[in-house]
PDB file of C-alpha atoms and ligand atoms in Angstrom:
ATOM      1  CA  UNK A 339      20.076  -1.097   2.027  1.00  0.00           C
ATOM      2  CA  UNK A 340      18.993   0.378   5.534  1.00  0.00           C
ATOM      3  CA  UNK A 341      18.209  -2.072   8.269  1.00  0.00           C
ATOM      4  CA  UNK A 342      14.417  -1.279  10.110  1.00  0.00           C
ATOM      5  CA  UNK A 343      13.278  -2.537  12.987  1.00  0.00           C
ATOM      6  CA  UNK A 344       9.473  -3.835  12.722  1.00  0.00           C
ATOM      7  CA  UNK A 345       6.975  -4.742  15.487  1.00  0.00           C
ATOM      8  CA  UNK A 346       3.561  -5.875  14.724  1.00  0.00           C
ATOM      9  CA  UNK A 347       0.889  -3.994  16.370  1.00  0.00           C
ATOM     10  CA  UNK A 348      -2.618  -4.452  16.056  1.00  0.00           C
ATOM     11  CA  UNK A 349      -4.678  -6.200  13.421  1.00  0.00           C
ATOM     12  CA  UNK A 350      -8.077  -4.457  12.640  1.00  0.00           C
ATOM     13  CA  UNK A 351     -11.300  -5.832  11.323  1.00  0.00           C
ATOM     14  CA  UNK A 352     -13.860  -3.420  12.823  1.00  0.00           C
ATOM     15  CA  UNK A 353     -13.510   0.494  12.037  1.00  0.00           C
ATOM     16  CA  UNK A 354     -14.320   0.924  15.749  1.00  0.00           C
ATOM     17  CA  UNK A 355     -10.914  -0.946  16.426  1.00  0.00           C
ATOM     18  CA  UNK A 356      -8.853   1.456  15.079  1.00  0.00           C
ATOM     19  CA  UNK A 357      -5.538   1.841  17.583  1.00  0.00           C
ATOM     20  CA  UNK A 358      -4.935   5.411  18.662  1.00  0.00           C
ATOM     21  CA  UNK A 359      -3.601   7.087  16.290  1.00  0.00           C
ATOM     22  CA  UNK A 360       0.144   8.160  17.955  1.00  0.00           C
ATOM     23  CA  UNK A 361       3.348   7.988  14.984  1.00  0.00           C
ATOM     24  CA  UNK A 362       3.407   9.305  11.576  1.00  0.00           C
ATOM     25  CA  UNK A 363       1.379   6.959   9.472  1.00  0.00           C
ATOM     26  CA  UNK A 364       1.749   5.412   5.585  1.00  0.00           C
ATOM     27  CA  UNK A 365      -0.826   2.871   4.495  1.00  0.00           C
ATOM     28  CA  UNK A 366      -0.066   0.839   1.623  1.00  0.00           C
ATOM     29  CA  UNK A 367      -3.281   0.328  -0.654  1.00  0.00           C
ATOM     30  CA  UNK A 368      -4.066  -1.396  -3.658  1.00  0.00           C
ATOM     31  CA  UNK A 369      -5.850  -4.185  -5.438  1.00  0.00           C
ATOM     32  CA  UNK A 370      -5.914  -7.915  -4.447  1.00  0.00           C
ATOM     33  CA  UNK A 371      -2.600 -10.255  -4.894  1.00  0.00           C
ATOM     34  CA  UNK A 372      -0.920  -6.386  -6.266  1.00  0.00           C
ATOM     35  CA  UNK A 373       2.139  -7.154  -3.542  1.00  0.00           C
ATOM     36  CA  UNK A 374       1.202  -4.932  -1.307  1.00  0.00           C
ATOM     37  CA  UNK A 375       2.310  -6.934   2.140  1.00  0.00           C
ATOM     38  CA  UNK A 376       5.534  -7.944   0.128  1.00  0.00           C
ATOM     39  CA  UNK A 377       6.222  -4.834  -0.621  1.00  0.00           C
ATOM     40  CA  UNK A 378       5.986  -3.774   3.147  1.00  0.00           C
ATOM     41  CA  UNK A 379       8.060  -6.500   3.960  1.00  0.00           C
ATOM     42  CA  UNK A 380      10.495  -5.222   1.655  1.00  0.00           C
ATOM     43  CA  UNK A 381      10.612  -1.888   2.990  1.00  0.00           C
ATOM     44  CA  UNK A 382      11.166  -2.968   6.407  1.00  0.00           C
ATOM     45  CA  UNK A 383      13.626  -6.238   5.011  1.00  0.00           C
ATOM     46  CA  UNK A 384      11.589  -8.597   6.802  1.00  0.00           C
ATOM     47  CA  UNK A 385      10.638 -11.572   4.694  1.00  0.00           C
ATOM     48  CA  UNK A 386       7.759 -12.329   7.282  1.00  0.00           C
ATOM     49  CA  UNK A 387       6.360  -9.577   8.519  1.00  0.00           C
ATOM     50  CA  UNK A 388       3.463  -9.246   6.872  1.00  0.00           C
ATOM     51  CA  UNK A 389       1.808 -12.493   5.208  1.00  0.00           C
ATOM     52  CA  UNK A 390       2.388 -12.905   1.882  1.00  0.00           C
ATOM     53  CA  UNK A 391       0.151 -15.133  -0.636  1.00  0.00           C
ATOM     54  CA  UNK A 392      -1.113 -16.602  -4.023  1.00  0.00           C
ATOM     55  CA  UNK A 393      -4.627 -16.208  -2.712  1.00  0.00           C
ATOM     56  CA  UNK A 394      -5.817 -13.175  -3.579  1.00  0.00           C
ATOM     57  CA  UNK A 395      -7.540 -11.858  -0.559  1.00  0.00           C
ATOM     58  CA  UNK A 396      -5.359 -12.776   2.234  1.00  0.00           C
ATOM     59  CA  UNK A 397      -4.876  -9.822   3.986  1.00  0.00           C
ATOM     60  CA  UNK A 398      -8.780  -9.298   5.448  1.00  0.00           C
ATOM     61  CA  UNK A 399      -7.618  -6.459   7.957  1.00  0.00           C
ATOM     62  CA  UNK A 400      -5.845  -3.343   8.789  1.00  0.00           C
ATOM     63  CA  UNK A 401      -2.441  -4.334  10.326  1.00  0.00           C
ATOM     64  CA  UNK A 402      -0.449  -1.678  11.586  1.00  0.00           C
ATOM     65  CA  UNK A 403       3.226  -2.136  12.088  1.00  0.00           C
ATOM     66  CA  UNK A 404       5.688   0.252  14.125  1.00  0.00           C
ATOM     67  CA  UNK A 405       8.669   0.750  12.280  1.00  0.00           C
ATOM     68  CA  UNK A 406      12.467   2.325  13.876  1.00  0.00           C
ATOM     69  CA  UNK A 407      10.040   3.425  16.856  1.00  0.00           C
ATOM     70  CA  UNK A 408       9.398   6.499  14.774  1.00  0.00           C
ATOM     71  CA  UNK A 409       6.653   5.559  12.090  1.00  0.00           C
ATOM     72  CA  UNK A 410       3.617   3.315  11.052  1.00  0.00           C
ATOM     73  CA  UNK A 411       3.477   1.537   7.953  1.00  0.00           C
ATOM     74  CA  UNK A 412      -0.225   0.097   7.173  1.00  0.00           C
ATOM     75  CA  UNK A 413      -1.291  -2.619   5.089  1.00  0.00           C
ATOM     76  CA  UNK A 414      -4.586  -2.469   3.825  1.00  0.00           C
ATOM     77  CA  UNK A 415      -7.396  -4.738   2.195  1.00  0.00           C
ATOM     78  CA  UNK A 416      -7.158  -4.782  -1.227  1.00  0.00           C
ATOM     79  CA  UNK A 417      -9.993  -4.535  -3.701  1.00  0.00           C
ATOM     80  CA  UNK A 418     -11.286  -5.334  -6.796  1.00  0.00           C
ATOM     81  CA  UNK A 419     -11.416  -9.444  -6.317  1.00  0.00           C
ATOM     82  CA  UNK A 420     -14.211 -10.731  -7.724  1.00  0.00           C
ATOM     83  CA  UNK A 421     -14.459 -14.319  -5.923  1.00  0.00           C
ATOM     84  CA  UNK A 422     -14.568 -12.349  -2.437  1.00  0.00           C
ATOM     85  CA  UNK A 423     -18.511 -11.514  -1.367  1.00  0.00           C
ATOM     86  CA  UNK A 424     -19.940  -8.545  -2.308  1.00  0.00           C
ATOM     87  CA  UNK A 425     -21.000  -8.245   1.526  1.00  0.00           C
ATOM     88  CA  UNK A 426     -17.220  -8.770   2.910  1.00  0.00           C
ATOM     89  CA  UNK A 427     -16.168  -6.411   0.362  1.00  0.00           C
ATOM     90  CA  UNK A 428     -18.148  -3.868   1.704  1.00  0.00           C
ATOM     91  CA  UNK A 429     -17.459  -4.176   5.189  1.00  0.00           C
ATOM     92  CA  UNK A 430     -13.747  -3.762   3.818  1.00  0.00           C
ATOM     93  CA  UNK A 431     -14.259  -0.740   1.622  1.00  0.00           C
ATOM     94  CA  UNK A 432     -16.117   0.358   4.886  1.00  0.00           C
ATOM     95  CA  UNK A 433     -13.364  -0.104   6.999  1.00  0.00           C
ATOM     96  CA  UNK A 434     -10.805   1.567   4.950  1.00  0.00           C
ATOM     97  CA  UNK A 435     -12.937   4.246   4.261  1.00  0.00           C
ATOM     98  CA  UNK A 436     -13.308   4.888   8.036  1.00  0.00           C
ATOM     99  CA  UNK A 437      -9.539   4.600   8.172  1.00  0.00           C
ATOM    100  CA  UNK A 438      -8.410   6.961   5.350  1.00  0.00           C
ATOM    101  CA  UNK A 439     -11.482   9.494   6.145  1.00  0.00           C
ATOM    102  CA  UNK A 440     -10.704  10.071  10.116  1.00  0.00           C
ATOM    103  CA  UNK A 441      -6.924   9.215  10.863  1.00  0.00           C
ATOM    104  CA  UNK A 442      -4.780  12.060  11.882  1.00  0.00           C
ATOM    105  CA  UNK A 443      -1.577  10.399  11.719  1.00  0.00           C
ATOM    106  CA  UNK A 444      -1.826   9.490   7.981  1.00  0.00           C
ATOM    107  CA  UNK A 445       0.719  11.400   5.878  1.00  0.00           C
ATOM    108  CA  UNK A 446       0.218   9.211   2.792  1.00  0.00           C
ATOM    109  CA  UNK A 447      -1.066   6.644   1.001  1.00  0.00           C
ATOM    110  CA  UNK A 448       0.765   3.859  -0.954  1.00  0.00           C
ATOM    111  CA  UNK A 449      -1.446   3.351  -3.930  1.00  0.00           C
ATOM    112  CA  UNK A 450       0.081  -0.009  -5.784  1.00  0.00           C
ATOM    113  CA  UNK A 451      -0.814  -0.894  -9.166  1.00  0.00           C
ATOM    114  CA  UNK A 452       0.523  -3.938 -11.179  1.00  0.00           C
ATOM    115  CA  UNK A 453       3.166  -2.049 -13.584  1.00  0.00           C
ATOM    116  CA  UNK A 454       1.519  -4.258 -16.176  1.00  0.00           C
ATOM    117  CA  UNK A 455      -1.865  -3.192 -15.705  1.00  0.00           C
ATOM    118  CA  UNK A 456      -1.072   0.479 -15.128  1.00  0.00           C
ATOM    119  CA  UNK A 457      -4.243   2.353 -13.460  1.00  0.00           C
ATOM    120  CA  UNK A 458      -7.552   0.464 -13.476  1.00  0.00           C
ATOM    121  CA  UNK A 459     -10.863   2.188 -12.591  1.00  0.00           C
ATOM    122  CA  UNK A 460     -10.509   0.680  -8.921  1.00  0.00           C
ATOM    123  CA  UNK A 461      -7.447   2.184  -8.701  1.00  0.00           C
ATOM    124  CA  UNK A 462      -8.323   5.504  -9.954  1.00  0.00           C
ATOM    125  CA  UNK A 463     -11.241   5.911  -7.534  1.00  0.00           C
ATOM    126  CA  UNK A 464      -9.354   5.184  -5.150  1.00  0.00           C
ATOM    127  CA  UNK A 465      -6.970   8.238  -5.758  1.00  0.00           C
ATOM    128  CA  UNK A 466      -9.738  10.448  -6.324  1.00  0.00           C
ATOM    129  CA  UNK A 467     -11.456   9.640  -2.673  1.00  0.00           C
ATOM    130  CA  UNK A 468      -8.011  10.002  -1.584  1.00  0.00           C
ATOM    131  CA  UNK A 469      -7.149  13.348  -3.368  1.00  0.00           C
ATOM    132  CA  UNK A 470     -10.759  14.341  -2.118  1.00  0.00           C
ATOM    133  CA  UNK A 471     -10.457  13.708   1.244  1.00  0.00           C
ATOM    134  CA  UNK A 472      -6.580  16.000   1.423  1.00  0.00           C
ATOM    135  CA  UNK A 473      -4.605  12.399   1.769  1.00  0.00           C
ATOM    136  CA  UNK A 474      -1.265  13.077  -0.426  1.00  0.00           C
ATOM    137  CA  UNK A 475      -1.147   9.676  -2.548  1.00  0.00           C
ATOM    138  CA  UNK A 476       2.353   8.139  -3.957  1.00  0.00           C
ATOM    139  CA  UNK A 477       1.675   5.480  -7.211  1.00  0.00           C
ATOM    140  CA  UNK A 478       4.170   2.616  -7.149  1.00  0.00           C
ATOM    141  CA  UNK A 479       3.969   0.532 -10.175  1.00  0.00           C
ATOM    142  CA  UNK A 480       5.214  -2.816  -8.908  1.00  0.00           C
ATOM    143  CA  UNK A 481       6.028  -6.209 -10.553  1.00  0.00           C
ATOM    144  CA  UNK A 482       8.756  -4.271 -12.688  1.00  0.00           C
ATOM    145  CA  UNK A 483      10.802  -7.478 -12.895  1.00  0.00           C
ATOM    146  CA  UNK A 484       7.745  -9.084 -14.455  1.00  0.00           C
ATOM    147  CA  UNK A 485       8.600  -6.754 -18.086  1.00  0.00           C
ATOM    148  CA  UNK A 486      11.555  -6.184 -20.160  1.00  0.00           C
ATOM    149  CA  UNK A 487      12.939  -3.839 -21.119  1.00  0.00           C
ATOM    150  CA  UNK A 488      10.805  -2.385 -23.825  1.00  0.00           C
ATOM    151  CA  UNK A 489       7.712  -3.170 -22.324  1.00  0.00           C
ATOM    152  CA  UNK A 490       8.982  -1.319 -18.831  1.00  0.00           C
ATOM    153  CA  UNK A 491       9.452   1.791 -20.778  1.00  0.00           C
ATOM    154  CA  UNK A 492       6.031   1.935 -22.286  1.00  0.00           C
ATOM    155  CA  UNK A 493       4.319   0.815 -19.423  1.00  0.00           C
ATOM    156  CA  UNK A 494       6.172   3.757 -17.146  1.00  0.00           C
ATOM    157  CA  UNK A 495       5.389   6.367 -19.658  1.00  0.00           C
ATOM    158  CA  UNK A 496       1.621   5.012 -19.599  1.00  0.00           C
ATOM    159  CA  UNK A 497       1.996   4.371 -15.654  1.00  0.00           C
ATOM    160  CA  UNK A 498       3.366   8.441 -15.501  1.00  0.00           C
ATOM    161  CA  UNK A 499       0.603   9.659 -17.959  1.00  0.00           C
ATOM    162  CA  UNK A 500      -2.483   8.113 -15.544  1.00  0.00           C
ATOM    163  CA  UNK A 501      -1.434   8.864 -12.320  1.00  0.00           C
ATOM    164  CA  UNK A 502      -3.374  12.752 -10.962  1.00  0.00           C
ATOM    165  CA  UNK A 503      -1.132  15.877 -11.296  1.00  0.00           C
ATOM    166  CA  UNK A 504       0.700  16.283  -8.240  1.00  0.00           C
ATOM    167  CA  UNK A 505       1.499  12.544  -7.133  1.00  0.00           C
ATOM    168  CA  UNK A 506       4.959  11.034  -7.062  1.00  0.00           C
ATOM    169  CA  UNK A 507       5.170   7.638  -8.962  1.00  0.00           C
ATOM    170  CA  UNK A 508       7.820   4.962  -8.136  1.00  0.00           C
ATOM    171  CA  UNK A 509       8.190   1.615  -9.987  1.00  0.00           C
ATOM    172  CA  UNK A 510       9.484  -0.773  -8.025  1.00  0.00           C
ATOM    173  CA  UNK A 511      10.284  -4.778  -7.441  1.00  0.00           C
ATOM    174  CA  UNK A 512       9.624  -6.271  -4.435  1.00  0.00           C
ATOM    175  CA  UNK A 513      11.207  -9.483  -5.590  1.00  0.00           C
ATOM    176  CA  UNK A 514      14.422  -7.330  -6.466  1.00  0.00           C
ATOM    177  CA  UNK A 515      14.390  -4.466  -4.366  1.00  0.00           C
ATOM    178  CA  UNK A 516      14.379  -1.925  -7.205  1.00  0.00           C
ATOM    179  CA  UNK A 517      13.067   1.411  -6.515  1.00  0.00           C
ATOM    180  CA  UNK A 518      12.789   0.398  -3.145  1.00  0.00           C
ATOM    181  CA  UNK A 519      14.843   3.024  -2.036  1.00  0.00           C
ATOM    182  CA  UNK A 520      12.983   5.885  -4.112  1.00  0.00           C
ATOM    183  CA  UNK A 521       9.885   4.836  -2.420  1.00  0.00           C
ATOM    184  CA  UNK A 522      11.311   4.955   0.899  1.00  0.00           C
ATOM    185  CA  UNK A 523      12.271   8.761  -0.167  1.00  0.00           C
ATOM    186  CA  UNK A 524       9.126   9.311  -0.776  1.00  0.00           C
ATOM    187  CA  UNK A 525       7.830   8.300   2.303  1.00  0.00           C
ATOM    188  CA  UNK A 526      10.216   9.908   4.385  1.00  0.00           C
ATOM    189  CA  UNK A 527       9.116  13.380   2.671  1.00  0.00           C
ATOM    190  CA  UNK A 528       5.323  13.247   3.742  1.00  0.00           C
ATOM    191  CA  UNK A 529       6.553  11.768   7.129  1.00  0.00           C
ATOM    192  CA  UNK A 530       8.177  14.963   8.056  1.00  0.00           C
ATOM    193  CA  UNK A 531       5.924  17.017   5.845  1.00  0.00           C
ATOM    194  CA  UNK A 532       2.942  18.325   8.327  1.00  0.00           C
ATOM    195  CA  UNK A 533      -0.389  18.107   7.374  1.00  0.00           C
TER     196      UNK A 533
HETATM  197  P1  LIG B1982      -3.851  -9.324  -0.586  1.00  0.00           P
HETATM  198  O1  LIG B1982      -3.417  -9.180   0.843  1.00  0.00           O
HETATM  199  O2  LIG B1982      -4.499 -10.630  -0.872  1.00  0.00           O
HETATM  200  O3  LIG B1982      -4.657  -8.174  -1.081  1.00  0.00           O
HETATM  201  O4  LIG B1982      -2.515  -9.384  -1.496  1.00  0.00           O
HETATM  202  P2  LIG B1982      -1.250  -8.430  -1.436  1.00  0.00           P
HETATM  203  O5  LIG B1982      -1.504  -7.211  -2.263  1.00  0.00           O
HETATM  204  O6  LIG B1982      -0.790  -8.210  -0.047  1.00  0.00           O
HETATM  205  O7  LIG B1982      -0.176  -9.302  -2.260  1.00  0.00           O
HETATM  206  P3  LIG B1982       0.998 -10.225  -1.676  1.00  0.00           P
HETATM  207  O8  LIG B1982       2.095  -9.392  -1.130  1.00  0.00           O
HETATM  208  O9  LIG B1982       0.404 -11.257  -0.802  1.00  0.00           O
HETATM  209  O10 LIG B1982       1.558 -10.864  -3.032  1.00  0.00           O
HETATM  210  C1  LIG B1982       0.744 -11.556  -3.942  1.00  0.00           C
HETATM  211  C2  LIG B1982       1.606 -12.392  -4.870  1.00  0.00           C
HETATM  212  O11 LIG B1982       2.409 -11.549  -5.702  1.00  0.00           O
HETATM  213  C3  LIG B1982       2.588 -13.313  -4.139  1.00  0.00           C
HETATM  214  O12 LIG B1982       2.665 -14.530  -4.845  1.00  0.00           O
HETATM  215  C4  LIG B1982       3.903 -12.532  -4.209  1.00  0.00           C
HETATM  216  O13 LIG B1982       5.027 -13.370  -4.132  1.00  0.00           O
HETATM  217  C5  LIG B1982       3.800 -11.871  -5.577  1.00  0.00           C
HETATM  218  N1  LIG B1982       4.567 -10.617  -5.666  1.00  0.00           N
HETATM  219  C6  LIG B1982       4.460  -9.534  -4.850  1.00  0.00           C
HETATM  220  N2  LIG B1982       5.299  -8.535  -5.239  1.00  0.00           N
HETATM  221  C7  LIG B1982       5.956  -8.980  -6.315  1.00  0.00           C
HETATM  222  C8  LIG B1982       6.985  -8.427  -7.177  1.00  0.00           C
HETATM  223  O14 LIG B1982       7.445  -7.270  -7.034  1.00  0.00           O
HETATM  224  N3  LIG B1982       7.410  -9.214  -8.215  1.00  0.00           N
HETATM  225  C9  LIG B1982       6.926 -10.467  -8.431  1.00  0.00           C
HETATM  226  N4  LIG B1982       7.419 -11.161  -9.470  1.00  0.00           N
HETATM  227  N5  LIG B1982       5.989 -11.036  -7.636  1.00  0.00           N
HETATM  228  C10 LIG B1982       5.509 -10.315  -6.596  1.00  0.00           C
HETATM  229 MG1  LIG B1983      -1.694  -8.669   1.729  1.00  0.00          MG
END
């Protein structure tokens, strides 16, 4: 595995906030308690970088992390949790949609789904705003160690079937590091791809 360097560098709550955009950007997105900061962390190797928890929830801002001194890796809000207030979860779909809508530097967008759960509505609108707006999208079905074998196989082939033509899907492990380093190829692409 590749060793990153990782600096936190801003932590955004109001779309107004936003840092300049300056390095190539990724943005990890996805539902609430889908692994999203753990996954970053894995990326990067970096157990603490981003907080990590059983709350679903937790991460109530944009954090933007500078990674190698050469790109950005974003983690976002998630959605879809019920117990969070319909008026905070609009201020966050708000502030992501600001993000994802006006943000030169993004080259992609992370979309992780539970491997178990495959693509839920949430999910799906969120590609669709994504693929409507020109943001490339790459589906990582995470969690993997969470099925056997069988059950992996089905749910990729479902995972595969669901995601829109055009997007690369990973599955990966955050608590294992599988397909950790197919994702990272996939980033890499759309950072040097131009948009
Ligand atoms: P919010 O910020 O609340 O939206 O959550 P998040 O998407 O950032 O999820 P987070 O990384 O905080 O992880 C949520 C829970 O899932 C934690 O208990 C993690 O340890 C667990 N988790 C994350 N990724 C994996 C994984 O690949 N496998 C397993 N088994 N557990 C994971
Ligand atoms: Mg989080």
């Amino acid at each position: 595995m590749r060793t990153h360097t990782a600096r936190f560098l801003a932590g955004v709550a109001d779309p107004r906030h936003l840092p300049r955009p300056g390095y190539p950007e990724v943005a990890v997105a996805g539902r609430s308690n889908v692994g999203k900061s753990s996954l970053l962390n894995r990326l990067v190797g970096q157990r603490g970088l981003a907080r990590v928890s059983k709350t679903p929830g937790r991460t109530q801002q944009i954090n933007f992390f500078l990674i190698d001194d050469r790109l950005t890796l974003v983690d976002l809000p998630g959605y879809g949790f019920a117990r969070v207030p319909v008026r905070v979860q609009e201020r966050w779909k708000q502030l992501v949609e600001t993000y994802v809508t006006g943000r030169r530097s993004l080259r992609a967008v992370v979309v992780l789904v539970d491997l178990r759960r495959r693509i839920e509505p949430d999910d799906g609108q969120l590609l669709a705003y994504l693929e409507a707006h020109g943001v490339p999208a790459i589906v990582a079905g995470t969690k993997a160690d969470k099925l056997r074998r069988g059950e992996r196989l089905r749910a990729t082939r479902e995972l595969v079937a669901g995601v829109p033509a055009g997007a690369v899907c990973v599955v990966c492990s955050s608590t294992t590091g599988e397909g950790i380093d197919q994702l990272w190829a996939a980033i890499e692409r759309h950072v040097r791809a131009q948009r």
